[in-house]
């Protein structure tokens, strides 16, 4: 009989606690915008609060009391309010997380409190509490069928002029420089010192002084004749706008550190010759071909030109693939309809944005278009990654770090199994920011590679000039 009574009391106790445990309810307040109400019973947080008090009293070091012997009343007086608030908020947080998981609600950011009066929390008068939150629910959406998208693969025509230009560039790059007594050709290379001066050639105090190396033909056409017959030590004084045409003048001004000076072109410089040279172009023979393409059976000039043509074509094909990626991006962004909980997101930007500063309504409205555009692309990207199981392995990040190192070193053909290379890679793998950036870049690249396999572009021949102009106009339009 006693056993039955105890069992009855136990069941009654459990039933009581089940009926008084916390509840979470949901109410729609807008598009993908929900209000969550969390109702806490005293029994939901009081046991944890009392345990926290006991634990704190065991650990507290208070003058006049031995450790672990501080009266619970004193602990409650000194720390009770903060411990009480912590345990209540922990209970609320626990209920929210459990509800979101059980209901399988995929939300943006985190729940935002709705005008909750936390001054209602009184350690000396525990009550049942109600808290309100708002959430923004992530939308369901479908991606457009990329196979039906109208896309174009631009095939850049490689001309003889482009091949000739590259042949000349390689001959110059690998050619030999020999010293000359005097300037006799527009192909002469001049080592020069630019000294900022007055019109009469008097050096200006604290003026710019800079060394440079320039081909005679880079000077303005009507200025080149001034150099003919001159030798090391000779000078010319002129305004930059007289010495150089606009294109060359821009990079000279930049090199002189005067890019921000609106009057830079009007400045006078005394240009002194410190050395005269002439570049002897590399002879087109099998030794040169083998130097550039060892073991690739490039024996004749025709073979050499065909190899260069293939490389130029490969470069432009890569640029064309990038352009397809751009078309895919616009197809996905422009033709994917996604609804957003705008009221929630604006409130989040206003109160919880990345810089954690409260913004005005005007600031929120100004930022919102860019924010929603980036958020839309993030959702599209996440969907592609998840649906196609796109993954990035640690080895791929290591390879990325290695390739980045070699690119820093000018694309040198280095052995990748050297200890110092391995040490560098492993060091970068411990750099959290690097790993995150590399992961995102590789993942994005894989995502576009997948997307490129879905489209069916039509080929269109185009000149390199028109292709470049088209890309530049597109970039200008989007900036």
C-alpha positions as a Python dict, from the first residue, in 0.01 Angstrom:
ca = {
    (1, 'X'): (0, 0, 0),
    (2, 'X'): (284, 235, 90),
    (3, 'X'): (454, 146, -240),
    (4, 'X'): (138, 232, -438),
    (5, 'X'): (107, 563, -256),
    (6, 'X'): (469, 654, -336),
    (7, 'X'): (416, 556, -700),
    (8, 'X'): (102, 767, -720),
    (9, 'X'): (283, 1068, -571),
    (10, 'X'): (572, 1026, -815),
    (11, 'X'): (340, 1011, -1115),
    (12, 'X'): (147, 1309, -988),
    (13, 'X'): (473, 1506, -946),
    (14, 'X'): (583, 1424, -1301),
    (15, 'X'): (240, 1508, -1439),
    (16, 'X'): (249, 1842, -1256),
    (17, 'X'): (588, 1925, -1402),
    (18, 'X'): (476, 1827, -1750),
    (19, 'X'): (182, 2062, -1728),
    (20, 'X'): (392, 2351, -1601),
    (21, 'X'): (700, 2316, -1820),
    (22, 'X'): (798, 2593, -2062),
    (23, 'X'): (601, 2637, -2382),
    (24, 'X'): (692, 2801, -2711),
    (25, 'X'): (425, 2919, -2954),
    (26, 'X'): (454, 3068, -3302),
    (27, 'X'): (248, 3343, -3461),
    (28, 'X'): (286, 3472, -3817),
    (29, 'X'): (340, 3849, -3835),
    (30, 'X'): (448, 3889, -4198),
    (31, 'X'): (603, 3723, -4501),
    (32, 'X'): (844, 3457, -4365),
    (33, 'X'): (828, 3659, -4043),
    (34, 'X'): (722, 3484, -3722),
    (35, 'X'): (675, 3583, -3361),
    (36, 'X'): (785, 3326, -3100),
    (37, 'X'): (649, 3346, -2748),
    (38, 'X'): (838, 3162, -2474),
    (39, 'X'): (650, 3106, -2147),
    (40, 'X'): (865, 2997, -1855),
    (41, 'X'): (738, 2841, -1534),
    (42, 'X'): (933, 2893, -1216),
    (43, 'X'): (1014, 2522, -1219),
    (44, 'X'): (1199, 2569, -1547),
    (45, 'X'): (1475, 2783, -1399),
    (46, 'X'): (1461, 2778, -1017),
    (47, 'X'): (1640, 2442, -966),
    (48, 'X'): (1925, 2557, -1190),
    (49, 'X'): (1941, 2892, -1012),
    (50, 'X'): (1957, 2729, -668),
    (51, 'X'): (2229, 2493, -789),
    (52, 'X'): (2425, 2789, -930),
    (53, 'X'): (2404, 2962, -591),
    (54, 'X'): (2537, 2653, -413),
    (55, 'X'): (2817, 2607, -664),
    (56, 'X'): (2913, 2972, -635),
    (57, 'X'): (2918, 2960, -255),
    (58, 'X'): (3163, 2667, -271),
    (59, 'X'): (3401, 2858, -498),
    (60, 'X'): (3365, 3214, -368),
    (61, 'X'): (3660, 3380, -193),
    (62, 'X'): (3517, 3646, 38),
    (63, 'X'): (3726, 3808, 313),
    (64, 'X'): (3620, 3692, 661),
    (65, 'X'): (3489, 3357, 544),
    (66, 'X'): (3661, 3029, 478),
    (67, 'X'): (3632, 2901, 121),
    (68, 'X'): (3313, 2696, 88),
    (69, 'X'): (3166, 2837, 413),
    (70, 'X'): (3011, 3158, 281),
    (71, 'X'): (2642, 3177, 388),
    (72, 'X'): (2405, 3123, 94),
    (73, 'X'): (2209, 3434, 197),
    (74, 'X'): (2518, 3651, 151),
    (75, 'X'): (2593, 3493, -186),
    (76, 'X'): (2236, 3555, -293),
    (77, 'X'): (2257, 3917, -181),
    (78, 'X'): (2586, 3980, -360),
    (79, 'X'): (2548, 3773, -676),
    (80, 'X'): (2192, 3647, -680),
    (81, 'X'): (2051, 3902, -926),
    (82, 'X'): (2307, 3829, -1198),
    (83, 'X'): (2294, 3451, -1143),
    (84, 'X'): (1915, 3464, -1149),
    (85, 'X'): (1909, 3656, -1477),
    (86, 'X'): (2166, 3421, -1630),
    (87, 'X'): (1965, 3109, -1545),
    (88, 'X'): (1639, 3257, -1672),
    (89, 'X'): (1801, 3358, -2001),
    (90, 'X'): (1974, 3019, -2033),
    (91, 'X'): (1634, 2854, -1997),
    (92, 'X'): (1485, 3080, -2260),
    (93, 'X'): (1776, 3012, -2494),
    (94, 'X'): (1745, 2638, -2439),
    (95, 'X'): (1373, 2642, -2515),
    (96, 'X'): (1422, 2848, -2831),
    (97, 'X'): (1696, 2623, -2967),
    (98, 'X'): (1496, 2310, -2889),
    (99, 'X'): (1185, 2451, -3058),
    (100, 'X'): (1371, 2557, -3373),
    (101, 'X'): (1533, 2215, -3399),
    (102, 'X'): (1213, 2021, -3336),
    (103, 'X'): (1014, 2231, -3582),
    (104, 'X'): (1303, 2220, -3832),
    (105, 'X'): (1286, 2596, -3883),
    (106, 'X'): (1576, 2726, -4094),
    (107, 'X'): (1614, 3090, -3995),
    (108, 'X'): (1828, 3392, -4077),
    (109, 'X'): (2075, 3504, -3810),
    (110, 'X'): (1921, 3447, -3467),
    (111, 'X'): (1591, 3528, -3291),
    (112, 'X'): (1562, 3897, -3201),
    (113, 'X'): (1396, 3995, -2871),
    (114, 'X'): (1076, 4196, -2906),
    (115, 'X'): (1053, 4472, -2644),
    (116, 'X'): (1123, 4239, -2353),
    (117, 'X'): (1131, 4412, -2013),
    (118, 'X'): (1419, 4242, -1834),
    (119, 'X'): (1362, 4459, -1527),
    (120, 'X'): (1073, 4225, -1447),
    (121, 'X'): (1330, 3966, -1331),
    (122, 'X'): (1340, 3981, -952),
    (123, 'X'): (1551, 3730, -762),
    (124, 'X'): (1344, 3791, -449),
    (125, 'X'): (1014, 3731, -625),
    (126, 'X'): (1049, 3449, -882),
    (127, 'X'): (756, 3438, -1122),
    (128, 'X'): (639, 3274, -1441),
    (129, 'X'): (780, 3482, -1727),
    (130, 'X'): (689, 3543, -2089),
    (131, 'X'): (937, 3650, -2356),
    (132, 'X'): (871, 3745, -2719),
    (133, 'X'): (1106, 3706, -3015),
    (134, 'X'): (1090, 3757, -3390),
    (135, 'X'): (1251, 3528, -3647),
    (136, 'X'): (1305, 3548, -4022),
    (137, 'X'): (1251, 3213, -4193),
    (138, 'X'): (1468, 3119, -4489),
    (139, 'X'): (1258, 3076, -4806),
    (140, 'X'): (1211, 2773, -5026),
    (141, 'X'): (1299, 2844, -5391),
    (142, 'X'): (1395, 2674, -5717),
    (143, 'X'): (1690, 2748, -5945),
    (144, 'X'): (1636, 2817, -6316),
    (145, 'X'): (1716, 2545, -6569),
    (146, 'X'): (2060, 2651, -6689),
    (147, 'X'): (2035, 2422, -6991),
    (148, 'X'): (1763, 2653, -7127),
    (149, 'X'): (1961, 2970, -7064),
    (150, 'X'): (2082, 3167, -7367),
    (151, 'X'): (2459, 3184, -7323),
    (152, 'X'): (2748, 3261, -7556),
    (153, 'X'): (3099, 3124, -7569),
    (154, 'X'): (3315, 3394, -7728),
    (155, 'X'): (3593, 3251, -7945),
    (156, 'X'): (3865, 3514, -7983),
    (157, 'X'): (4036, 3509, -8322),
    (158, 'X'): (4414, 3482, -8286),
    (159, 'X'): (4572, 3699, -8557),
    (160, 'X'): (4920, 3700, -8711),
    (161, 'X'): (4970, 4042, -8551),
    (162, 'X'): (4910, 3893, -8205),
    (163, 'X'): (5154, 3608, -8277),
    (164, 'X'): (5416, 3850, -8415),
    (165, 'X'): (5385, 4068, -8106),
    (166, 'X'): (5440, 3772, -7873),
    (167, 'X'): (5736, 3647, -8078),
    (168, 'X'): (5896, 3992, -8052),
    (169, 'X'): (5825, 4012, -7680),
    (170, 'X'): (5995, 3676, -7619),
    (171, 'X'): (6292, 3772, -7839),
    (172, 'X'): (6332, 4092, -7636),
    (173, 'X'): (6282, 3923, -7300),
    (174, 'X'): (6551, 3664, -7365),
    (175, 'X'): (6775, 3894, -7570),
    (176, 'X'): (7112, 4039, -7472),
    (177, 'X'): (7171, 4399, -7373),
    (178, 'X'): (7490, 4558, -7505),
    (179, 'X'): (7630, 4899, -7416),
    (180, 'X'): (7635, 5175, -7680),
    (181, 'X'): (7837, 5495, -7698),
    (182, 'X'): (7562, 5714, -7837),
    (183, 'X'): (7189, 5703, -7907),
    (184, 'X'): (7133, 5607, -8269),
    (185, 'X'): (6794, 5435, -8276),
    (186, 'X'): (6445, 5450, -8129),
    (187, 'X'): (6518, 5095, -8006),
    (188, 'X'): (6797, 5218, -7777),
    (189, 'X'): (6732, 5152, -7407),
    (190, 'X'): (6813, 5450, -7184),
    (191, 'X'): (6890, 5435, -6813),
    (192, 'X'): (6774, 5777, -6693),
    (193, 'X'): (6753, 5990, -6380),
    (194, 'X'): (6449, 6220, -6357),
    (195, 'X'): (6513, 6529, -6139),
    (196, 'X'): (6230, 6775, -6077),
    (197, 'X'): (6350, 7120, -6182),
    (198, 'X'): (6261, 7466, -6305),
    (199, 'X'): (6224, 7539, -6677),
    (200, 'X'): (6592, 7637, -6691),
    (201, 'X'): (6703, 7300, -6549),
    (202, 'X'): (6776, 7416, -6193),
    (203, 'X'): (6693, 7134, -5955),
    (204, 'X'): (6407, 7211, -5717),
    (205, 'X'): (6469, 7182, -5344),
    (206, 'X'): (6301, 6868, -5207),
    (207, 'X'): (6185, 6784, -5559),
    (208, 'X'): (6129, 6436, -5698),
    (209, 'X'): (6436, 6237, -5804),
    (210, 'X'): (6380, 5895, -5963),
    (211, 'X'): (6571, 5649, -6182),
    (212, 'X'): (6402, 5473, -6470),
    (213, 'X'): (6476, 5266, -6779),
    (214, 'X'): (6294, 5355, -7101),
    (215, 'X'): (6312, 5281, -7472),
    (216, 'X'): (6363, 5593, -7684),
    (217, 'X'): (6045, 5509, -7877),
    (218, 'X'): (5838, 5555, -7559),
    (219, 'X'): (5900, 5931, -7572),
    (220, 'X'): (5665, 6152, -7773),
    (221, 'X'): (5744, 6134, -8145),
    (222, 'X'): (5851, 6500, -8176),
    (223, 'X'): (6075, 6463, -7866),
    (224, 'X'): (6268, 6153, -7975),
    (225, 'X'): (6492, 6347, -8215),
    (226, 'X'): (6633, 6543, -7918),
    (227, 'X'): (6802, 6222, -7798),
    (228, 'X'): (6972, 6125, -8123),
    (229, 'X'): (7352, 6145, -8097),
    (230, 'X'): (7348, 6204, -7721),
    (231, 'X'): (7557, 5994, -7483),
    (232, 'X'): (7594, 5912, -7113),
    (233, 'X'): (7591, 6232, -6903),
    (234, 'X'): (7384, 6438, -7149),
    (235, 'X'): (7052, 6587, -7032),
    (236, 'X'): (6723, 6727, -7157),
    (237, 'X'): (6484, 6947, -6958),
    (238, 'X'): (6117, 6941, -7046),
    (239, 'X'): (5764, 6930, -6912),
    (240, 'X'): (5624, 6578, -6883),
    (241, 'X'): (5339, 6667, -7116),
    (242, 'X'): (5591, 6762, -7385),
    (243, 'X'): (5819, 6461, -7335),
    (244, 'X'): (5550, 6191, -7334),
    (245, 'X'): (5219, 6122, -7502),
    (246, 'X'): (4919, 6056, -7274),
    (247, 'X'): (4946, 5676, -7243),
    (248, 'X'): (5315, 5668, -7153),
    (249, 'X'): (5284, 5987, -6948),
    (250, 'X'): (5033, 5820, -6714),
    (251, 'X'): (5269, 5543, -6608),
    (252, 'X'): (5568, 5780, -6587),
    (253, 'X'): (5368, 6010, -6356),
    (254, 'X'): (5267, 5709, -6149),
    (255, 'X'): (5627, 5585, -6130),
    (256, 'X'): (5739, 5931, -6017),
    (257, 'X'): (5484, 5916, -5732),
    (258, 'X'): (5279, 6205, -5871),
    (259, 'X'): (4959, 6017, -5951),
    (260, 'X'): (4754, 6227, -5707),
    (261, 'X'): (4901, 6557, -5834),
    (262, 'X'): (4658, 6712, -6084),
    (263, 'X'): (4932, 6941, -6217),
    (264, 'X'): (5191, 6665, -6262),
    (265, 'X'): (5192, 6686, -6643),
    (266, 'X'): (5298, 7053, -6624),
    (267, 'X'): (5601, 6985, -6404),
    (268, 'X'): (5951, 7023, -6549),
    (269, 'X'): (6212, 6750, -6513),
    (270, 'X'): (6577, 6736, -6609),
    (271, 'X'): (6631, 6393, -6762),
    (272, 'X'): (6992, 6273, -6740),
    (273, 'X'): (7130, 5975, -6934),
    (274, 'X'): (7320, 5735, -6708),
    (275, 'X'): (7359, 5455, -6962),
    (276, 'X'): (7283, 5381, -7327),
    (277, 'X'): (7207, 5027, -7435),
    (278, 'X'): (7071, 4831, -7727),
    (279, 'X'): (6877, 4511, -7692),
    (280, 'X'): (6988, 4240, -7929),
    (281, 'X'): (6687, 4021, -7996),
    (282, 'X'): (6719, 3649, -7944),
    (283, 'X'): (6772, 3465, -8270),
    (284, 'X'): (6487, 3238, -8377),
    (285, 'X'): (6659, 2901, -8382),
    (286, 'X'): (6616, 2553, -8235),
    (287, 'X'): (6829, 2637, -7930),
    (288, 'X'): (6593, 2922, -7842),
    (289, 'X'): (6283, 2708, -7906),
    (290, 'X'): (6421, 2434, -7682),
    (291, 'X'): (6501, 2689, -7411),
    (292, 'X'): (6137, 2796, -7404),
    (293, 'X'): (5977, 2456, -7467),
    (294, 'X'): (6221, 2185, -7356),
    (295, 'X'): (6134, 1837, -7479),
    (296, 'X'): (5827, 1954, -7674),
    (297, 'X'): (5960, 1894, -8027),
    (298, 'X'): (5950, 2260, -8128),
    (299, 'X'): (6218, 2263, -8400),
    (300, 'X'): (6118, 2515, -8665),
    (301, 'X'): (5990, 2871, -8665),
    (302, 'X'): (5656, 2736, -8788),
    (303, 'X'): (5642, 2501, -8488),
    (304, 'X'): (5731, 2794, -8263),
    (305, 'X'): (5460, 3018, -8402),
    (306, 'X'): (5200, 2738, -8376),
    (307, 'X'): (5298, 2685, -8012),
    (308, 'X'): (5258, 3054, -7939),
    (309, 'X'): (4925, 3058, -8120),
    (310, 'X'): (4802, 2770, -7903),
    (311, 'X'): (4910, 2954, -7588),
    (312, 'X'): (4741, 3277, -7694),
    (313, 'X'): (4425, 3083, -7782),
    (314, 'X'): (4434, 2905, -7445),
    (315, 'X'): (4459, 3242, -7268),
    (316, 'X'): (4158, 3384, -7450),
    (317, 'X'): (3963, 3061, -7401),
    (318, 'X'): (4021, 3105, -7028),
    (319, 'X'): (3891, 3462, -7048),
    (320, 'X'): (3590, 3335, -7242),
    (321, 'X'): (3521, 3077, -6972),
    (322, 'X'): (3528, 3355, -6713),
    (323, 'X'): (3275, 3538, -6926),
    (324, 'X'): (3050, 3229, -6931),
    (325, 'X'): (3076, 3223, -6552),
    (326, 'X'): (2959, 3584, -6552),
    (327, 'X'): (2663, 3493, -6774),
    (328, 'X'): (2577, 3204, -6542),
    (329, 'X'): (2591, 3438, -6241),
    (330, 'X'): (2343, 3678, -6400),
    (331, 'X'): (2118, 3394, -6515),
    (332, 'X'): (2099, 3261, -6160),
    (333, 'X'): (2056, 3599, -5992),
    (334, 'X'): (1815, 3750, -6245),
    (335, 'X'): (1593, 3442, -6289),
    (336, 'X'): (1578, 3299, -5938),
    (337, 'X'): (1276, 3431, -5749),
    (338, 'X'): (1336, 3445, -5376),
    (339, 'X'): (1109, 3602, -5116),
    (340, 'X'): (1267, 3755, -4808),
    (341, 'X'): (1141, 3850, -4460),
    (342, 'X'): (1230, 4211, -4529),
    (343, 'X'): (1086, 4354, -4205),
    (344, 'X'): (1294, 4112, -3998),
    (345, 'X'): (1610, 4164, -4202),
    (346, 'X'): (1583, 4543, -4180),
    (347, 'X'): (1540, 4517, -3805),
    (348, 'X'): (1844, 4288, -3789),
    (349, 'X'): (2055, 4533, -3991),
    (350, 'X'): (1935, 4816, -3769),
    (351, 'X'): (2018, 4651, -3437),
    (352, 'X'): (2254, 4359, -3498),
    (353, 'X'): (2448, 4442, -3815),
    (354, 'X'): (2808, 4339, -3868),
    (355, 'X'): (2951, 4648, -3697),
    (356, 'X'): (2709, 4609, -3400),
    (357, 'X'): (2608, 4977, -3410),
    (358, 'X'): (2243, 5081, -3410),
    (359, 'X'): (2157, 5241, -3745),
    (360, 'X'): (1891, 5491, -3842),
    (361, 'X'): (1599, 5394, -4064),
    (362, 'X'): (1755, 5601, -4344),
    (363, 'X'): (2085, 5413, -4314),
    (364, 'X'): (1904, 5079, -4321),
    (365, 'X'): (1711, 5172, -4637),
    (366, 'X'): (2031, 5287, -4806),
    (367, 'X'): (2216, 4964, -4722),
    (368, 'X'): (1932, 4723, -4785),
    (369, 'X'): (1948, 4679, -5168),
    (370, 'X'): (2315, 4576, -5160),
    (371, 'X'): (2258, 4359, -4853),
    (372, 'X'): (1964, 4173, -5007),
    (373, 'X'): (2158, 4124, -5333),
    (374, 'X'): (2450, 3964, -5148),
    (375, 'X'): (2212, 3755, -4936),
    (376, 'X'): (2033, 3630, -5248),
    (377, 'X'): (2362, 3514, -5402),
    (378, 'X'): (2460, 3347, -5074),
    (379, 'X'): (2136, 3146, -5070),
    (380, 'X'): (2177, 3047, -5437),
    (381, 'X'): (2538, 2944, -5377),
    (382, 'X'): (2447, 2740, -5070),
    (383, 'X'): (2174, 2560, -5260),
    (384, 'X'): (2407, 2469, -5549),
    (385, 'X'): (2675, 2350, -5306),
    (386, 'X'): (2432, 2135, -5105),
    (387, 'X'): (2240, 1986, -5397),
    (388, 'X'): (2558, 1893, -5583),
    (389, 'X'): (2763, 1786, -5281),
    (390, 'X'): (3041, 2031, -5368),
    (391, 'X'): (3321, 1984, -5116),
    (392, 'X'): (3667, 2127, -5055),
    (393, 'X'): (3931, 1901, -4904),
    (394, 'X'): (4230, 2007, -4691),
    (395, 'X'): (4461, 1879, -4967),
    (396, 'X'): (4296, 2116, -5214),
    (397, 'X'): (4358, 2408, -4976),
    (398, 'X'): (4722, 2297, -4945),
    (399, 'X'): (4755, 2287, -5323),
    (400, 'X'): (4600, 2635, -5340),
    (401, 'X'): (4857, 2765, -5088),
    (402, 'X'): (5140, 2606, -5288),
    (403, 'X'): (5022, 2754, -5617),
    (404, 'X'): (4981, 3094, -5456),
    (405, 'X'): (5340, 3075, -5323),
    (406, 'X'): (5476, 2989, -5669),
    (407, 'X'): (5277, 3272, -5829),
    (408, 'X'): (5432, 3515, -5577),
    (409, 'X'): (5771, 3395, -5700),
    (410, 'X'): (5694, 3481, -6058),
    (411, 'X'): (5563, 3142, -6163),
    (412, 'X'): (5901, 2983, -6111),
    (413, 'X'): (5913, 2614, -6197),
    (414, 'X'): (6007, 2499, -5848),
    (415, 'X'): (5995, 2154, -5700),
    (416, 'X'): (5694, 2134, -5472),
    (417, 'X'): (5839, 1869, -5241),
    (418, 'X'): (6109, 2090, -5089),
    (419, 'X'): (6097, 2117, -4707),
    (420, 'X'): (6064, 2496, -4705),
    (421, 'X'): (5762, 2475, -4938),
    (422, 'X'): (5598, 2217, -4710),
    (423, 'X'): (5672, 2434, -4404),
    (424, 'X'): (5514, 2737, -4571),
    (425, 'X'): (5200, 2542, -4665),
    (426, 'X'): (5155, 2396, -4317),
    (427, 'X'): (5202, 2742, -4166),
    (428, 'X'): (4925, 2878, -4389),
    (429, 'X'): (4699, 2587, -4292),
    (430, 'X'): (4711, 2721, -3934),
    (431, 'X'): (4602, 3067, -4048),
    (432, 'X'): (4227, 3066, -4001),
    (433, 'X'): (4159, 3363, -4228),
    (434, 'X'): (4369, 3216, -4509),
    (435, 'X'): (4195, 2879, -4482),
    (436, 'X'): (3850, 3041, -4487),
    (437, 'X'): (3936, 3261, -4786),
    (438, 'X'): (4094, 2971, -4975),
    (439, 'X'): (3796, 2745, -4895),
    (440, 'X'): (3550, 3005, -5027),
    (441, 'X'): (3752, 3069, -5344),
    (442, 'X'): (3791, 2700, -5425),
    (443, 'X'): (3426, 2631, -5349),
    (444, 'X'): (3314, 2921, -5570),
    (445, 'X'): (3540, 2800, -5852),
    (446, 'X'): (3395, 2448, -5826),
    (447, 'X'): (3044, 2588, -5820),
    (448, 'X'): (3098, 2780, -6144),
    (449, 'X'): (3270, 2479, -6299),
    (450, 'X'): (2956, 2277, -6224),
    (451, 'X'): (2731, 2552, -6358),
    (452, 'X'): (2937, 2573, -6679),
    (453, 'X'): (2865, 2204, -6744),
    (454, 'X'): (2490, 2276, -6728),
    (455, 'X'): (2473, 2552, -6989),
    (456, 'X'): (2482, 2498, -7364),
    (457, 'X'): (2651, 2809, -7502),
    (458, 'X'): (2653, 2902, -7869),
    (459, 'X'): (2999, 2983, -8011),
    (460, 'X'): (3058, 3331, -8147),
    (461, 'X'): (3381, 3453, -8305),
    (462, 'X'): (3507, 3790, -8189),
    (463, 'X'): (3825, 3997, -8207),
    (464, 'X'): (4042, 4040, -7899),
    (465, 'X'): (3978, 4415, -7908),
    (466, 'X'): (3598, 4378, -7920),
    (467, 'X'): (3603, 4111, -7649),
    (468, 'X'): (3814, 4328, -7419),
    (469, 'X'): (3592, 4630, -7486),
    (470, 'X'): (3280, 4425, -7412),
    (471, 'X'): (3420, 4298, -7079),
    (472, 'X'): (3537, 4647, -6975),
    (473, 'X'): (3198, 4800, -7054),
    (474, 'X'): (3025, 4526, -6856),
    (475, 'X'): (3255, 4581, -6556),
    (476, 'X'): (3203, 4957, -6576),
    (477, 'X'): (2824, 4908, -6587),
    (478, 'X'): (2834, 4700, -6269),
    (479, 'X'): (3057, 4939, -6077),
}
